Short mmCIF file of N, CA and C in Angstrom, two decimals:
data_model
loop_
_atom_site.label_atom_id
_atom_site.label_comp_id
_atom_site.label_asym_id
_atom_site.label_seq_id
_atom_site.Cartn_x
_atom_site.Cartn_y
_atom_site.Cartn_z
N UNK A 23 -31.47 12.82 -14.14
CA UNK A 23 -31.27 11.95 -15.53
C UNK A 23 -32.16 10.61 -15.48
N UNK A 24 -32.85 10.32 -16.38
CA UNK A 24 -33.67 9.18 -16.52
C UNK A 24 -33.29 8.33 -17.49
N UNK A 25 -33.67 7.08 -17.43
CA UNK A 25 -33.35 6.17 -18.61
C UNK A 25 -33.76 6.68 -20.01
N UNK A 26 -35.08 7.20 -19.90
CA UNK A 26 -35.59 7.45 -21.03
C UNK A 26 -34.82 8.97 -21.88
N UNK A 27 -34.14 9.74 -21.16
CA UNK A 27 -33.26 10.81 -21.76
C UNK A 27 -31.86 10.63 -21.80
N UNK A 28 -31.57 9.29 -21.44
CA UNK A 28 -30.08 9.18 -21.72
C UNK A 28 -29.56 8.78 -23.32
N UNK A 29 -29.05 9.77 -23.98
CA UNK A 29 -28.66 9.50 -25.41
C UNK A 29 -27.92 8.17 -25.51
N UNK A 30 -28.19 7.56 -26.75
CA UNK A 30 -27.65 6.24 -26.98
C UNK A 30 -25.90 6.27 -27.12
N UNK A 31 -25.25 5.28 -26.55
CA UNK A 31 -23.81 5.21 -26.83
C UNK A 31 -23.52 4.47 -27.94
N UNK A 32 -22.49 4.97 -28.70
CA UNK A 32 -22.04 4.38 -29.96
C UNK A 32 -20.91 3.37 -29.60
N UNK A 33 -21.11 2.11 -29.31
CA UNK A 33 -20.45 1.36 -28.66
C UNK A 33 -20.11 0.03 -29.63
N UNK A 34 -18.95 -0.78 -29.53
CA UNK A 34 -18.58 -1.91 -30.31
C UNK A 34 -19.32 -3.23 -29.17
N UNK A 35 -20.25 -3.96 -29.84
CA UNK A 35 -20.73 -4.59 -29.08
C UNK A 35 -20.05 -6.08 -28.68
N UNK A 36 -20.36 -6.51 -27.56
CA UNK A 36 -19.27 -7.53 -27.08
C UNK A 36 -20.30 -8.68 -26.92
N UNK A 37 -19.90 -9.68 -27.70
CA UNK A 37 -20.97 -11.09 -27.84
C UNK A 37 -20.31 -12.23 -27.05
N UNK A 38 -19.26 -12.02 -26.38
CA UNK A 38 -19.04 -13.21 -25.47
C UNK A 38 -17.64 -13.82 -25.70
N UNK A 39 -16.96 -13.17 -26.77
CA UNK A 39 -15.54 -13.81 -26.93
C UNK A 39 -14.59 -13.31 -25.69
N UNK A 40 -14.23 -14.32 -25.26
CA UNK A 40 -13.11 -14.04 -23.92
C UNK A 40 -12.09 -13.38 -24.41
N UNK A 41 -11.45 -13.12 -25.64
CA UNK A 41 -10.42 -12.14 -25.99
C UNK A 41 -10.80 -10.82 -26.06
N UNK A 42 -12.02 -10.54 -25.97
CA UNK A 42 -12.46 -9.25 -25.99
C UNK A 42 -13.08 -8.77 -24.82
N UNK A 43 -12.95 -9.58 -23.70
CA UNK A 43 -13.57 -9.04 -22.58
C UNK A 43 -13.04 -7.79 -21.88
N UNK A 44 -11.68 -7.86 -21.60
CA UNK A 44 -11.15 -6.76 -20.86
C UNK A 44 -11.21 -5.48 -21.74
N UNK A 45 -11.30 -5.45 -23.13
CA UNK A 45 -11.82 -4.20 -23.78
C UNK A 45 -13.17 -3.92 -23.49
N UNK A 46 -13.87 -4.49 -23.46
CA UNK A 46 -15.39 -4.43 -22.89
C UNK A 46 -15.38 -3.67 -21.75
N UNK A 47 -14.50 -4.38 -20.83
CA UNK A 47 -14.59 -3.63 -19.29
C UNK A 47 -14.16 -2.33 -19.20
N UNK A 48 -13.06 -2.17 -19.97
CA UNK A 48 -12.31 -0.95 -20.12
C UNK A 48 -13.18 0.24 -20.44
N UNK A 49 -13.68 -0.13 -21.93
CA UNK A 49 -14.75 0.63 -22.38
C UNK A 49 -16.02 1.16 -21.37
N UNK A 50 -16.61 0.15 -20.90
CA UNK A 50 -17.61 0.29 -19.95
C UNK A 50 -17.27 1.14 -18.89
N UNK A 51 -16.12 0.79 -18.21
CA UNK A 51 -15.84 1.87 -17.02
C UNK A 51 -15.39 3.21 -17.34
N UNK A 52 -14.87 3.16 -18.37
CA UNK A 52 -14.54 4.77 -18.91
C UNK A 52 -15.80 5.52 -19.72
N UNK A 53 -16.64 4.78 -20.18
CA UNK A 53 -17.89 5.40 -20.75
C UNK A 53 -19.23 5.60 -19.78
N UNK A 54 -19.20 4.60 -18.80
CA UNK A 54 -20.17 4.42 -17.89
C UNK A 54 -20.07 4.68 -16.28
N UNK A 55 -18.79 3.99 -16.07
CA UNK A 55 -18.29 4.13 -14.52
C UNK A 55 -18.13 5.61 -14.22
N UNK A 56 -17.82 6.47 -14.90
CA UNK A 56 -17.35 7.85 -14.61
C UNK A 56 -18.70 8.71 -14.58
N UNK A 57 -19.78 8.45 -15.01
CA UNK A 57 -21.20 9.13 -14.97
C UNK A 57 -21.76 8.84 -13.71
N UNK A 58 -22.36 9.96 -13.42
CA UNK A 58 -23.17 10.03 -12.14
C UNK A 58 -24.39 9.65 -12.53
N UNK A 59 -24.98 8.43 -12.82
CA UNK A 59 -26.22 8.02 -13.10
C UNK A 59 -26.59 6.69 -12.09
N UNK A 60 -27.87 6.52 -12.15
CA UNK A 60 -28.15 5.22 -11.16
C UNK A 60 -27.87 3.94 -11.57
N UNK A 61 -27.97 3.27 -10.74
CA UNK A 61 -27.55 1.72 -10.91
C UNK A 61 -28.32 1.05 -12.00
N UNK A 62 -29.63 1.50 -12.06
CA UNK A 62 -30.40 1.03 -13.27
C UNK A 62 -30.16 1.47 -14.50
N UNK A 63 -29.78 2.89 -14.67
CA UNK A 63 -29.21 3.26 -15.75
C UNK A 63 -27.69 2.84 -16.17
N UNK A 64 -26.97 2.23 -15.35
CA UNK A 64 -25.87 1.87 -15.49
C UNK A 64 -26.06 0.61 -16.24
N UNK A 65 -26.86 -0.40 -15.63
CA UNK A 65 -27.26 -1.63 -16.20
C UNK A 65 -27.75 -1.49 -17.41
N UNK A 66 -28.58 -0.60 -17.70
CA UNK A 66 -29.22 -0.15 -18.97
C UNK A 66 -28.03 0.17 -20.19
N UNK A 67 -27.10 0.88 -19.60
CA UNK A 67 -25.98 1.02 -20.59
C UNK A 67 -25.15 -0.08 -20.84
N UNK A 68 -24.86 -0.99 -19.85
CA UNK A 68 -24.17 -2.21 -19.97
C UNK A 68 -25.01 -3.07 -21.02
N UNK A 69 -25.98 -3.14 -20.99
CA UNK A 69 -27.01 -3.86 -21.97
C UNK A 69 -26.61 -3.33 -23.27
N UNK A 70 -26.36 -2.21 -23.65
CA UNK A 70 -26.06 -1.50 -24.81
C UNK A 70 -24.66 -1.96 -25.23
N UNK A 71 -23.80 -2.36 -24.45
CA UNK A 71 -22.54 -3.04 -24.85
C UNK A 71 -22.54 -4.29 -25.18
N UNK A 72 -23.60 -5.05 -25.00
CA UNK A 72 -23.62 -6.59 -25.09
C UNK A 72 -24.62 -7.11 -26.21
N UNK A 73 -24.13 -8.11 -26.53
CA UNK A 73 -24.90 -8.80 -27.72
C UNK A 73 -24.91 -10.34 -27.49
N UNK A 74 -25.77 -11.09 -28.39
CA UNK A 74 -25.56 -12.50 -28.29
C UNK A 74 -25.61 -13.05 -27.01
N UNK A 75 -24.90 -14.09 -26.59
CA UNK A 75 -24.81 -14.92 -25.38
C UNK A 75 -24.52 -14.07 -24.25
N UNK A 76 -23.63 -13.08 -24.48
CA UNK A 76 -23.26 -12.24 -23.32
C UNK A 76 -24.55 -11.37 -22.82
N UNK A 77 -25.31 -10.96 -23.66
CA UNK A 77 -26.52 -10.15 -23.23
C UNK A 77 -27.47 -11.04 -22.68
N UNK A 78 -27.59 -12.21 -23.10
CA UNK A 78 -28.52 -13.13 -22.74
C UNK A 78 -28.15 -13.67 -21.11
N UNK A 79 -26.78 -13.63 -20.81
CA UNK A 79 -26.41 -14.12 -19.64
C UNK A 79 -26.61 -13.06 -18.52
N UNK A 80 -26.90 -11.84 -18.82
CA UNK A 80 -27.11 -10.74 -17.75
C UNK A 80 -28.48 -9.92 -17.98
N UNK A 81 -29.37 -10.44 -19.06
CA UNK A 81 -30.46 -9.63 -19.19
C UNK A 81 -31.53 -9.38 -18.14
N UNK A 82 -31.51 -10.24 -17.22
CA UNK A 82 -32.58 -10.40 -16.26
C UNK A 82 -32.03 -9.55 -14.93
N UNK A 83 -30.81 -9.16 -14.85
CA UNK A 83 -30.65 -8.29 -13.71
C UNK A 83 -30.76 -6.65 -13.74
N UNK A 84 -31.52 -6.30 -14.82
CA UNK A 84 -31.92 -4.98 -14.72
C UNK A 84 -32.63 -4.31 -13.43
N UNK A 85 -33.48 -5.19 -13.04
CA UNK A 85 -34.55 -4.80 -11.93
C UNK A 85 -34.27 -5.64 -10.55
N UNK A 86 -32.87 -6.20 -10.36
CA UNK A 86 -32.53 -6.96 -9.15
C UNK A 86 -31.67 -5.90 -8.58
N UNK A 87 -31.99 -5.83 -7.14
CA UNK A 87 -31.02 -5.08 -6.35
C UNK A 87 -29.46 -5.63 -6.31
N UNK A 88 -28.54 -4.61 -6.69
CA UNK A 88 -27.49 -5.03 -6.80
C UNK A 88 -27.15 -5.56 -8.17
N UNK A 89 -28.17 -5.42 -9.11
CA UNK A 89 -27.95 -6.28 -10.10
C UNK A 89 -26.60 -5.99 -11.29
N UNK A 90 -26.21 -4.67 -11.01
CA UNK A 90 -25.14 -4.41 -11.93
C UNK A 90 -23.72 -4.99 -11.52
N UNK A 91 -23.63 -5.39 -10.22
CA UNK A 91 -22.47 -5.94 -9.62
C UNK A 91 -22.52 -7.34 -9.95
N UNK A 92 -23.77 -7.89 -9.91
CA UNK A 92 -23.99 -9.44 -10.30
C UNK A 92 -23.79 -9.72 -11.59
N UNK A 93 -24.16 -8.77 -12.60
CA UNK A 93 -23.96 -8.96 -14.07
C UNK A 93 -22.49 -8.72 -14.31
N UNK A 94 -21.94 -7.82 -13.59
CA UNK A 94 -20.35 -7.67 -14.23
C UNK A 94 -19.78 -8.90 -13.71
N UNK A 95 -20.03 -9.56 -12.53
CA UNK A 95 -19.39 -11.04 -11.91
C UNK A 95 -19.74 -11.90 -12.91
N UNK A 96 -20.85 -12.28 -13.49
CA UNK A 96 -21.13 -13.27 -14.14
C UNK A 96 -20.46 -13.02 -15.57
N UNK A 97 -20.48 -11.66 -16.09
CA UNK A 97 -19.62 -11.82 -17.39
C UNK A 97 -18.25 -12.08 -17.17
N UNK A 98 -17.65 -11.57 -16.02
CA UNK A 98 -16.06 -11.79 -15.62
C UNK A 98 -16.08 -13.41 -15.68
N UNK A 99 -16.91 -14.23 -14.89
CA UNK A 99 -16.79 -15.40 -14.59
C UNK A 99 -16.74 -16.28 -16.02
N UNK A 100 -17.97 -15.98 -16.85
CA UNK A 100 -18.22 -16.58 -18.11
C UNK A 100 -17.27 -16.37 -19.21
N UNK A 101 -17.03 -14.81 -19.36
CA UNK A 101 -16.17 -14.61 -20.50
C UNK A 101 -14.90 -14.02 -20.16
N UNK A 102 -14.44 -13.67 -18.97
CA UNK A 102 -13.33 -12.88 -18.73
C UNK A 102 -11.99 -13.93 -18.55
#
């Protein structure tokens, strides 16, 4: 499976509201964490869940080694 042939997910966007953070994580873990896809594909999926300031906070981690873990930690720290 490559990034180009992953179907888009139908998700509710998370824009940074701390009250919605745990819902974001639960949905992401359920819809993406259980898939057998690469870390690059997982971070691509994560970005599909994000909007506004939340997306801006982690947009640069797509090509960073360990980027998914780093992005999730930043989201937790800033919005969780």
